[in-house]
Coordinates of C-alpha atoms in Angstrom, one line a residue:
M1 CA 23.2 2.5 32.6
Y2 CA 20.9 0.2 30.6
A3 CA 18.6 1.1 27.8
Y4 CA 15.4 -0.9 27.9
Y5 CA 13.3 -1.9 24.9
L6 CA 10.6 -4.3 23.7
Q7 CA 11.4 -6.7 20.9
L8 CA 8.6 -8.1 18.7
E9 CA 8.8 -11.8 18.5
G10 CA 6.0 -12.8 16.1
D11 CA 5.3 -12.2 12.4
P12 CA 4.9 -9.7 10.9
G13 CA 7.8 -7.5 12.0
T14 CA 9.8 -10.1 13.9
G15 CA 12.8 -8.5 15.5
E16 CA 11.4 -4.9 15.5
Q17 CA 12.3 -3.1 18.6
Y18 CA 10.6 -0.3 20.6
P19 CA 12.8 1.7 23.1
L20 CA 11.4 2.6 26.5
T21 CA 12.7 6.1 26.8
K22 CA 9.7 7.8 28.4
E23 CA 8.3 7.5 31.9
R24 CA 5.1 6.1 30.4
T25 CA 5.0 4.1 27.2
V26 CA 1.5 3.3 25.9
L27 CA 0.9 0.2 23.8
G28 CA -2.1 -0.1 21.6
R29 CA -3.7 -0.1 18.1
H30 CA -4.2 3.7 17.9
P31 CA -1.6 5.7 15.9
S32 CA -1.1 8.0 18.9
C33 CA 0.3 5.2 21.0
D34 CA 4.1 5.1 21.7
V35 CA 4.1 1.4 20.6
M36 CA 1.5 1.0 17.8
I37 CA 0.4 -2.6 17.1
P38 CA -2.0 -2.5 14.2
E39 CA -3.9 -5.7 15.0
S40 CA -7.7 -6.1 15.5
A41 CA -7.3 -8.0 18.8
V42 CA -5.3 -5.1 20.3
S43 CA -7.4 -2.4 21.9
R44 CA -6.9 1.3 21.0
Q45 CA -5.0 1.9 24.3
H46 CA -4.2 -1.6 25.5
A47 CA -1.5 -1.4 28.2
V48 CA 1.1 1.0 29.6
I49 CA 4.7 0.5 30.7
T50 CA 6.0 2.8 33.5
L51 CA 9.8 3.3 33.8
A52 CA 11.0 4.8 37.0
R53 CA 14.8 5.4 37.1
G54 CA 16.7 5.7 40.3
G55 CA 19.4 3.7 41.9
A56 CA 18.0 0.8 39.9
A57 CA 15.3 1.2 37.2
T58 CA 11.9 -0.2 38.1
I59 CA 9.6 -1.2 35.2
T60 CA 5.9 -2.0 35.7
L61 CA 3.2 -3.1 33.2
E62 CA -0.5 -2.3 33.6
D63 CA -3.5 -3.3 31.5
L64 CA -5.7 -0.4 30.5
G65 CA -9.0 -2.3 30.5
S66 CA -8.3 -3.9 27.2
R67 CA -10.8 -6.2 25.5
N68 CA -8.5 -9.3 25.3
G69 CA -6.3 -8.7 28.3
T70 CA -2.5 -8.4 28.8
F71 CA -0.3 -11.4 29.8
V72 CA 3.2 -11.7 31.2
N73 CA 4.9 -15.1 31.0
G74 CA 1.5 -16.6 30.3
E75 CA -0.3 -15.1 33.3
Q76 CA -3.0 -12.5 32.8
L77 CA -2.4 -9.2 34.6
V78 CA -4.8 -8.2 37.4
G79 CA -3.0 -5.0 38.3
P80 CA 0.3 -3.2 37.9
T81 CA 3.0 -5.9 37.6
P82 CA 6.8 -5.5 37.8
L83 CA 8.8 -6.5 34.8
N84 CA 12.2 -8.1 34.5
V85 CA 14.5 -8.3 31.6
G86 CA 13.6 -11.4 29.6
D87 CA 9.9 -11.4 30.5
E88 CA 7.5 -12.3 27.7
L89 CA 4.5 -10.0 27.1
S90 CA 1.4 -10.9 25.1
V91 CA -0.7 -8.0 23.9
G92 CA -3.7 -9.0 21.9
G93 CA -1.9 -12.1 20.8
Q94 CA 1.3 -10.2 19.8
Q95 CA 4.4 -11.5 21.6
L96 CA 7.0 -9.0 22.9
T97 CA 10.1 -9.5 25.1
L98 CA 11.6 -7.0 27.5
R99 CA 15.3 -6.6 26.8
A100 CA 18.1 -4.2 27.8
V101 CA 21.3 -3.1 26.3
G102 CA 24.3 -1.4 28.0
A103 CA 28.0 -1.3 28.0
A104 CA 28.3 -4.7 29.7
D105 CA 26.0 -6.7 27.4
E106 CA 25.8 -4.9 24.1
A107 CA 27.7 -7.6 22.3
E108 CA 25.1 -10.1 23.3
H109 CA 22.4 -8.5 21.2
P110 CA 22.1 -9.3 17.4
A111 CA 23.6 -6.9 15.0
D112 CA 20.5 -7.0 12.8
A113 CA 18.4 -5.3 15.5
T114 CA 17.4 -1.7 15.2
M115 CA 16.9 0.8 18.0
F116 CA 15.8 4.5 17.8
F117 CA 16.7 6.9 20.6
D118 CA 15.2 10.3 21.3
N119 CA 17.8 13.1 21.6
G120 CA 18.0 16.8 22.5
D121 CA 16.8 19.8 20.5
E122 CA 19.9 22.0 20.1
S123 CA 22.2 21.5 17.1
M124 CA 25.8 21.9 16.1
V125 CA 24.9 21.3 12.4
V126 CA 27.6 22.2 10.0
S127 CA 25.5 22.4 6.9
Q128 CA 21.9 22.2 5.7
V129 CA 20.4 21.8 2.2
D130 CA 16.7 22.4 1.5
L131 CA 14.6 19.8 -0.2
R132 CA 14.1 21.3 -3.6
G133 CA 13.2 20.7 -7.2
P134 CA 15.6 21.0 -10.2
Q135 CA 17.6 24.3 -10.1
S136 CA 19.4 25.9 -13.0
T137 CA 21.5 28.6 -11.2
A138 CA 25.3 28.5 -11.3
E139 CA 25.4 28.4 -7.5
A140 CA 23.1 25.3 -7.4
D141 CA 25.2 23.6 -10.1
R142 CA 28.7 24.1 -8.7
N143 CA 28.9 20.4 -8.1
A144 CA 27.3 19.5 -11.4
A145 CA 30.0 16.9 -12.3
A146 CA 29.7 15.2 -8.9
K147 CA 25.9 15.2 -9.2
L148 CA 26.1 13.7 -12.7
H149 CA 28.4 11.0 -11.6
A150 CA 26.1 10.3 -8.6
A151 CA 23.0 10.2 -10.8
H152 CA 24.8 7.7 -13.1
E153 CA 25.8 5.5 -10.2
L154 CA 22.3 5.7 -8.7
G155 CA 20.7 4.8 -12.0
L156 CA 22.9 1.7 -12.2
A157 CA 22.1 0.8 -8.6
V158 CA 18.4 1.2 -8.8
G159 CA 17.9 0.2 -12.5
S160 CA 14.4 -0.1 -13.7
S161 CA 13.1 -2.1 -10.7
L162 CA 9.5 -1.6 -9.9
D163 CA 9.7 -3.6 -6.7
P164 CA 9.7 -1.3 -3.6
E165 CA 11.3 -4.0 -1.6
L166 CA 14.4 -4.1 -3.9
V167 CA 14.9 -0.3 -4.5
P168 CA 16.1 0.5 -0.9
G169 CA 18.8 -2.2 -1.0
R170 CA 20.1 -1.0 -4.4
L171 CA 20.1 2.6 -3.0
V172 CA 22.5 1.7 -0.1
E173 CA 24.8 -0.1 -2.6
G174 CA 24.9 3.0 -4.7
L175 CA 25.6 5.2 -1.6
F176 CA 28.7 3.1 -0.7
T177 CA 29.9 3.6 -4.3
I178 CA 29.4 7.3 -4.3
F179 CA 30.7 8.0 -0.7
P180 CA 33.9 5.9 -0.2
K181 CA 34.3 7.4 3.3
A182 CA 30.9 6.0 4.5
E183 CA 31.1 3.4 7.2
R184 CA 27.3 2.8 7.3
A185 CA 24.5 3.6 4.9
F186 CA 20.7 3.4 5.6
V187 CA 17.4 3.9 3.8
L188 CA 14.4 4.5 6.1
L189 CA 10.9 4.9 4.7
I190 CA 7.9 6.4 6.4
D191 CA 5.3 3.8 7.1
R192 CA 2.1 5.0 5.5
E193 CA -0.1 3.7 8.3
S194 CA 1.8 4.6 11.4
G195 CA 3.7 7.6 10.0
K196 CA 6.9 6.3 11.7
P197 CA 10.3 5.7 10.0
V198 CA 11.0 2.1 9.3
L199 CA 14.5 0.7 8.3
R200 CA 14.2 -0.8 4.9
A201 CA 17.9 -1.3 3.9
R202 CA 21.4 -0.9 5.4
K203 CA 25.0 -1.6 4.6
M204 CA 28.1 -1.8 6.8
R205 CA 31.8 -1.8 5.7
T206 CA 32.8 -3.7 8.8
D207 CA 31.0 -6.1 11.2
Q208 CA 29.1 -4.3 14.0
S209 CA 28.2 -6.0 17.3
G210 CA 25.1 -5.1 19.2
P211 CA 21.9 -3.5 18.0
L212 CA 21.9 -0.9 15.2
M213 CA 21.7 2.6 16.8
L214 CA 19.9 5.4 15.0
S215 CA 19.0 8.9 16.2
R216 CA 15.2 9.4 16.1
S217 CA 15.4 13.1 16.7
L218 CA 17.9 13.6 13.8
I219 CA 15.6 11.7 11.5
E220 CA 12.5 13.6 12.7
K221 CA 14.3 16.9 12.3
V222 CA 15.2 16.0 8.7
V223 CA 11.7 14.9 7.9
R224 CA 9.9 17.9 9.6
G225 CA 12.4 20.5 8.3
R226 CA 12.7 19.0 4.8
K227 CA 16.4 19.7 5.0
A228 CA 19.5 17.6 4.5
I229 CA 21.8 17.8 7.5
L230 CA 25.5 17.4 8.0
S231 CA 27.1 17.0 11.4
A232 CA 30.8 16.9 11.3
D233 CA 31.3 15.6 14.8
A234 CA 28.4 13.5 15.9
A235 CA 30.1 12.6 19.2
G236 CA 30.3 16.3 20.2
D237 CA 27.0 17.4 18.6
S238 CA 24.7 18.5 21.5
R239 CA 21.6 17.9 19.3
L240 CA 22.5 14.2 18.9
N241 CA 23.1 13.9 22.6
M242 CA 24.7 10.4 22.2
N243 CA 24.3 7.8 24.9
E244 CA 27.1 5.4 25.7
S245 CA 25.7 2.6 23.5
I246 CA 25.7 4.9 20.4
L247 CA 29.1 6.3 21.3
A248 CA 30.4 2.7 21.3
C249 CA 29.8 2.7 17.5
H250 CA 32.4 5.5 17.2
I251 CA 30.3 7.4 14.7
R252 CA 31.6 11.0 14.1
S253 CA 30.5 12.4 10.8
V254 CA 26.8 12.0 9.8
M255 CA 24.8 13.1 6.7
C256 CA 21.0 12.6 6.5
A257 CA 18.7 13.8 3.7
P258 CA 15.0 13.6 3.2
I259 CA 13.6 11.5 0.3
G260 CA 10.8 13.7 -1.1
R261 CA 9.7 15.7 -4.1
N262 CA 9.3 19.4 -4.1
G263 CA 5.9 20.3 -2.7
G264 CA 5.2 16.6 -1.9
D265 CA 5.3 14.4 1.1
V266 CA 8.6 13.2 2.5
L267 CA 8.8 9.4 1.8
G268 CA 11.8 8.7 4.1
V269 CA 15.5 9.5 4.6
L270 CA 18.9 8.5 3.3
Q271 CA 21.7 8.5 5.9
V272 CA 25.4 7.8 5.7
D273 CA 27.9 8.1 8.5
S274 CA 31.6 7.6 9.2
R275 CA 34.0 7.1 12.1
E276 CA 36.5 9.6 10.5
L277 CA 36.4 13.2 11.7
S278 CA 39.6 14.6 10.2
D279 CA 38.5 13.4 6.8
G280 CA 34.8 13.3 7.2
F281 CA 31.9 14.5 5.0
R282 CA 31.9 18.0 3.7
P283 CA 29.1 20.4 2.6
D284 CA 29.6 19.5 -1.0
D285 CA 29.0 15.9 -0.1
L286 CA 25.8 16.9 1.5
D287 CA 24.7 18.7 -1.7
V288 CA 25.4 15.5 -3.6
L289 CA 23.4 13.4 -1.1
A290 CA 20.5 15.9 -1.3
S291 CA 20.4 15.5 -5.1
L292 CA 20.6 11.7 -4.7
A293 CA 17.6 11.9 -2.3
E294 CA 15.6 13.7 -5.0
Q295 CA 16.4 11.0 -7.5
A296 CA 15.7 8.3 -4.9
A297 CA 12.3 9.8 -4.4
R298 CA 11.4 9.4 -8.0
A299 CA 12.6 5.8 -8.0
I300 CA 10.7 5.0 -4.9
E301 CA 7.5 6.8 -6.0
Q302 CA 7.7 4.9 -9.3
A303 CA 8.0 1.6 -7.4
L304 CA 5.3 2.5 -4.9
A305 CA 2.9 3.7 -7.7
H306 CA 3.4 0.4 -9.5
E307 CA 2.8 -1.5 -6.2
D308 CA -0.3 0.5 -5.7
R309 CA -1.6 -0.3 -9.2
V310 CA -0.9 -4.0 -8.6
R311 CA -2.6 -3.9 -5.2
R312 CA -5.6 -2.0 -6.5
E313 CA -6.0 -4.5 -9.4
K314 CA -5.7 -7.4 -7.0
L315 CA -8.2 -5.8 -4.6
R316 CA -10.6 -5.2 -7.5
R317 CA -10.4 -8.9 -8.4
D318 CA -10.8 -9.9 -4.8
L319 CA -13.8 -7.6 -4.4
D320 CA -15.4 -9.0 -7.6
V321 CA -15.1 -12.5 -6.1
A322 CA -16.5 -11.3 -2.8
R323 CA -19.4 -9.6 -4.6
Q324 CA -20.2 -12.9 -6.4
V325 CA -19.9 -14.8 -3.1
Q326 CA -22.2 -12.3 -1.3
Q327 CA -24.7 -12.3 -4.2
G328 CA -24.7 -16.1 -4.0
M329 CA -25.7 -15.9 -0.3
L330 CA -28.8 -13.9 -1.0
P331 CA -32.0 -15.6 -2.1
K332 CA -32.1 -16.5 -5.8
Q333 CA -35.8 -15.7 -5.9
P334 CA -38.6 -15.0 -3.4
P335 CA -40.4 -18.0 -1.9
E336 CA -43.9 -19.0 -3.0
I337 CA -46.6 -18.3 -0.5
P338 CA -50.1 -19.2 -1.4
G339 CA -52.1 -16.0 -2.0
Y340 CA -49.1 -13.7 -1.9
D341 CA -46.5 -12.3 -4.3
I342 CA -43.1 -11.0 -3.2
F343 CA -40.6 -8.5 -4.7
D344 CA -37.0 -7.9 -3.5
F345 CA -34.2 -5.5 -4.5
Y346 CA -30.6 -5.2 -3.3
S347 CA -27.9 -2.6 -4.4
P348 CA -24.7 -2.3 -2.4
A349 CA -23.0 1.1 -2.3
R350 CA -19.7 -0.6 -3.0
Q351 CA -18.8 -4.0 -4.5
V352 CA -20.0 -5.7 -1.3
G353 CA -22.2 -4.3 1.4
G354 CA -23.5 -4.8 4.9
D355 CA -27.3 -5.0 4.1
Y356 CA -28.8 -8.4 4.2
Y357 CA -32.1 -10.1 3.5
D358 CA -33.3 -13.7 3.5
Y359 CA -36.4 -15.9 3.6
V360 CA -36.6 -18.9 5.9
P361 CA -39.5 -21.4 5.2
L362 CA -40.7 -23.2 8.3
P363 CA -42.1 -26.7 8.4
D364 CA -45.6 -25.6 9.3
G365 CA -46.0 -23.4 6.2
R366 CA -45.0 -20.1 7.7
V367 CA -42.3 -18.1 6.0
V368 CA -39.9 -15.8 7.8
A369 CA -38.7 -12.6 6.0
V370 CA -35.5 -11.1 7.6
M371 CA -33.8 -7.8 6.8
A372 CA -30.7 -6.6 8.5
D373 CA -28.3 -3.6 8.3
V374 CA -24.8 -4.1 9.7
S375 CA -23.0 -0.9 10.7
G376 CA -20.3 0.2 8.3
K377 CA -19.8 -0.5 4.7
G378 CA -17.5 -2.5 2.4
V379 CA -15.7 -5.7 3.1
S380 CA -15.7 -5.6 6.9
A381 CA -19.4 -5.1 7.0
A382 CA -19.9 -7.9 4.4
L383 CA -18.0 -10.3 6.5
V384 CA -20.1 -9.5 9.6
M385 CA -23.2 -9.9 7.5
A386 CA -22.1 -13.3 6.2
T387 CA -21.7 -14.5 9.8
L388 CA -25.0 -13.0 10.9
S389 CA -26.9 -14.6 8.1
S390 CA -26.0 -18.1 9.1
K391 CA -26.9 -17.4 12.8
V392 CA -30.3 -15.9 11.8
A393 CA -31.3 -18.8 9.6
L394 CA -30.5 -21.3 12.3
A395 CA -32.2 -19.5 15.1
V396 CA -35.5 -18.7 13.4
A397 CA -35.7 -22.3 12.0
T398 CA -35.2 -23.9 15.4
E399 CA -37.0 -21.5 17.8
N400 CA -40.8 -21.4 17.9
D401 CA -40.9 -18.0 19.6
V402 CA -39.5 -15.4 17.1
A403 CA -38.6 -12.9 19.9
E404 CA -36.6 -15.6 21.7
A405 CA -34.9 -16.4 18.4
V406 CA -33.8 -12.8 18.0
A407 CA -32.5 -12.8 21.6
R408 CA -30.4 -15.9 20.8
I409 CA -29.1 -14.2 17.7
N410 CA -28.1 -11.1 19.7
A411 CA -26.3 -13.1 22.4
S412 CA -24.3 -15.0 19.8
F413 CA -23.6 -11.7 17.9
C414 CA -22.3 -10.1 21.1
S415 CA -20.1 -13.1 21.9
N416 CA -18.1 -12.5 18.7
E417 CA -16.8 -9.2 20.2
W418 CA -16.8 -7.3 17.0
E419 CA -15.6 -4.0 18.3
E420 CA -18.0 -1.1 17.5
R421 CA -20.1 -3.3 15.3
F422 CA -23.8 -3.7 15.6
A423 CA -26.7 -4.6 13.4
T424 CA -30.4 -3.6 13.1
V425 CA -32.7 -6.4 12.3
M426 CA -36.4 -6.8 11.3
V427 CA -37.9 -10.2 11.4
C428 CA -41.4 -10.7 9.9
V429 CA -43.2 -14.1 10.1
I430 CA -46.0 -14.6 7.5
D431 CA -48.6 -17.2 8.4
P432 CA -50.8 -17.9 5.3
S433 CA -53.1 -20.1 7.4
T434 CA -54.2 -17.3 9.7
Q435 CA -53.3 -14.4 7.5
Q436 CA -51.3 -12.9 10.4
A437 CA -47.9 -11.4 10.6
T438 CA -45.6 -11.5 13.6
L439 CA -43.0 -8.8 13.8
V440 CA -39.8 -8.3 15.9
N441 CA -37.9 -5.1 15.4
A442 CA -34.3 -5.0 16.8
G443 CA -33.5 -1.3 16.3
H444 CA -34.5 -1.4 12.6
L445 CA -36.6 1.1 10.7
P446 CA -40.4 0.5 11.0
L447 CA -42.2 -1.7 8.6
A448 CA -44.5 0.2 6.1
L449 CA -47.9 -1.4 5.9
R450 CA -50.2 -0.3 3.0
H451 CA -53.8 -1.1 3.8
P452 CA -56.2 -2.0 1.0
D453 CA -57.8 1.5 1.2
G454 CA -54.4 3.2 0.4
R455 CA -53.7 4.3 3.9
V456 CA -50.0 3.6 5.0
E457 CA -49.1 2.8 8.6
L458 CA -45.5 2.6 10.0
V459 CA -45.5 -0.6 12.2
G460 CA -43.0 -1.6 14.9
A461 CA -41.4 1.8 15.5
D462 CA -42.5 1.8 19.2
L463 CA -41.2 -1.6 20.2
G464 CA -38.1 0.0 21.7
C465 CA -35.8 -3.0 21.2
L466 CA -32.0 -2.6 21.0
P467 CA -30.0 -3.4 17.9
L468 CA -27.9 -6.6 17.9
G469 CA -24.5 -6.3 19.5
W470 CA -25.3 -3.6 22.2
D471 CA -26.3 -5.8 25.2
P472 CA -25.9 -9.6 25.4
E473 CA -28.7 -9.7 28.0
A474 CA -31.2 -7.7 25.9
T475 CA -34.8 -9.0 25.6
Y476 CA -37.1 -8.6 22.6
C477 CA -40.8 -8.5 22.1
S478 CA -43.1 -9.1 19.2
L479 CA -46.4 -7.8 17.9
Q480 CA -49.0 -9.3 15.6
F481 CA -51.3 -7.8 13.0
A482 CA -53.7 -9.0 10.4
I483 CA -52.8 -9.0 6.7
H484 CA -56.0 -8.1 4.8
P485 CA -56.6 -8.8 1.1
G486 CA -54.8 -6.2 -1.0
A487 CA -52.4 -5.2 1.8
T488 CA -48.7 -4.7 1.1
L489 CA -45.8 -5.0 3.6
V490 CA -42.6 -3.1 2.9
L491 CA -39.3 -3.8 4.7
Y492 CA -36.3 -1.5 3.8
T493 CA -33.0 -0.2 5.0
D494 CA -31.8 3.4 5.5
G495 CA -30.1 3.5 2.1
I496 CA -33.7 4.1 0.8
S497 CA -35.2 6.2 3.5
E498 CA -32.1 8.4 4.0
A499 CA -31.1 8.7 0.3
M500 CA -30.0 12.3 -0.4
D501 CA -30.7 14.8 -3.1
V502 CA -28.2 17.4 -4.5
E503 CA -28.9 19.7 -1.5
S504 CA -28.2 16.8 1.0
K505 CA -31.9 16.6 2.0
I506 CA -33.0 13.0 2.9
Y507 CA -35.8 11.1 1.1
D508 CA -37.6 10.5 4.5
F509 CA -40.6 8.5 5.5
H510 CA -43.2 11.0 4.2
R511 CA -42.1 10.6 0.6
L512 CA -41.8 6.9 1.0
T513 CA -45.3 6.5 2.4
A514 CA -46.7 8.8 -0.2
V515 CA -45.3 6.7 -3.1
L516 CA -46.4 3.5 -1.4
A517 CA -50.0 4.9 -1.0
G518 CA -50.3 5.2 -4.7
A519 CA -49.1 1.7 -5.4
D520 CA -52.5 -0.1 -5.8
G521 CA -51.2 -3.4 -7.2
S522 CA -48.7 -6.2 -6.9
A523 CA -45.5 -6.3 -4.8
E524 CA -43.4 -5.7 -7.8
E525 CA -45.4 -2.6 -8.7
A526 CA -44.9 -1.2 -5.2
G527 CA -41.2 -2.0 -5.2
R528 CA -40.4 -0.6 -8.6
R529 CA -42.3 2.6 -7.9
I530 CA -40.3 3.1 -4.7
I531 CA -36.9 2.4 -6.4
A532 CA -37.8 4.7 -9.4
D533 CA -38.8 7.5 -7.0
V534 CA -35.6 7.2 -5.0
E535 CA -33.5 7.3 -8.2
Q536 CA -35.4 10.4 -9.4
Y537 CA -35.0 12.1 -6.0
T538 CA -31.2 11.5 -5.9
A539 CA -30.9 12.7 -9.5
G540 CA -27.7 10.8 -10.3
Q541 CA -26.0 11.4 -7.0
V542 CA -23.4 8.9 -6.0
Q543 CA -25.0 6.1 -3.9
T544 CA -23.5 6.4 -0.4
D545 CA -25.3 3.6 1.4
D546 CA -26.5 0.0 0.7
M547 CA -30.1 -0.2 -0.5
C548 CA -32.3 -3.2 0.4
L549 CA -36.1 -3.6 -0.1
I550 CA -38.7 -6.4 0.3
C551 CA -42.3 -6.0 -0.7
I552 CA -44.9 -8.6 0.3
H553 CA -48.4 -8.3 -1.1
R554 CA -51.5 -10.3 -0.2
Q555 CA -53.5 -10.7 -3.4
A556 CA -57.1 -9.4 -3.3

């Protein structure tokens, strides 16, 4: 009987293997998938492998309507397709190979491969030790001498390393020193993104042919129960339910302990096993291993905390650079339009943001003011914004019809296939020769127009055009209105209109129009009055969304 599995061929994670032990194995980006591939080109649920066992196993692969398709040996799937051992799969650009291992060909597979197998639920566990903090009772300290020796050996093995990549390797070296009976020793750590155990270090006393076999259910039982487990006869343990490939390793005595702090998360497991049954591990060995796991947790936590600090500092520096780059993409100062003055303001909720504004001067003297709000926040939104800004500038500069320009921008935006990304855009063309404004609203907030008499009108709310990224075939329309002497045009994003106070009530349009109505002066006066009122309204609340504002005032 063969055991089938997928082997990852490309970086990162080359050589990682995923067993096909279920009737249906779903591949995708979502953590709930059986085979999780955390790549942006992989859909949430990308494809499914069906395994039907009978006289001969039948394996089929089917695409689940993924965005980028599924390929077998270079050919894109158009329906359920049979798989054979050796077939090469491409899932969102990630390369996997279907392989099999059994009694006949186990030696053909590399010894550095790792395979997890699901097992039964019943146990013949000899001893268990709870994950606990320091104890001071005589019962807990009956192996004090052994624990002290183990702690000393572990200290020498781990040293003062702050590299989480080095700590697991030094741990397995220490385990071999402390447990001379051990044939194999492993350190597995829980991946913080997928929540699955990942082999980080191993050591063997003798060469082993074939893939490395580990019991998934044993590891999961240790992690869930937060208990160290000793099985004195793995071959006869009904919970382990060994298949013939694992039995070929002749493993009999197994100890597995959770790496975790009292009251904290389990970081992983330590496992040692042996082929000897008559002189295998004893309960006092398990007690020592449990104590070692507690000390290993402190060493790993220290290394991970240091790594996190280094990562955060690097991220901070990267974000500072990204903020400088993004600020460099925004206009240094408003353009000069005869008879007009302009004020703009931009404040991201984080170091970088997804709001965007720009001015594009046209050869005939018109000036295009653009404001956009990309869905989401942070670095990902900023990257989309950077791409969008270049498309907008090119389209409005080369297309006479502003509505057609926005349609071109939308078609290009949709072609990038940014999953679940969209952007609202307001494009306002100021023509100083005719004193007319042409407006296209792609799902953005309405423009606020303050008339010379102080009346404020919301313009463009009823155009009904879709945001960019929803429909590549979407059409857009424009409207025109006169700009009278003393009038002020205000473009803004929802970071202003939906700013919240301490009771989570939004700023809303009524307050915005009321403040604008009282701004009888320049664009700068109108803009600063709005910003000051928003800050007063939020009363020191943490800014949760990017804020962007443009005020264009025709001088009286």
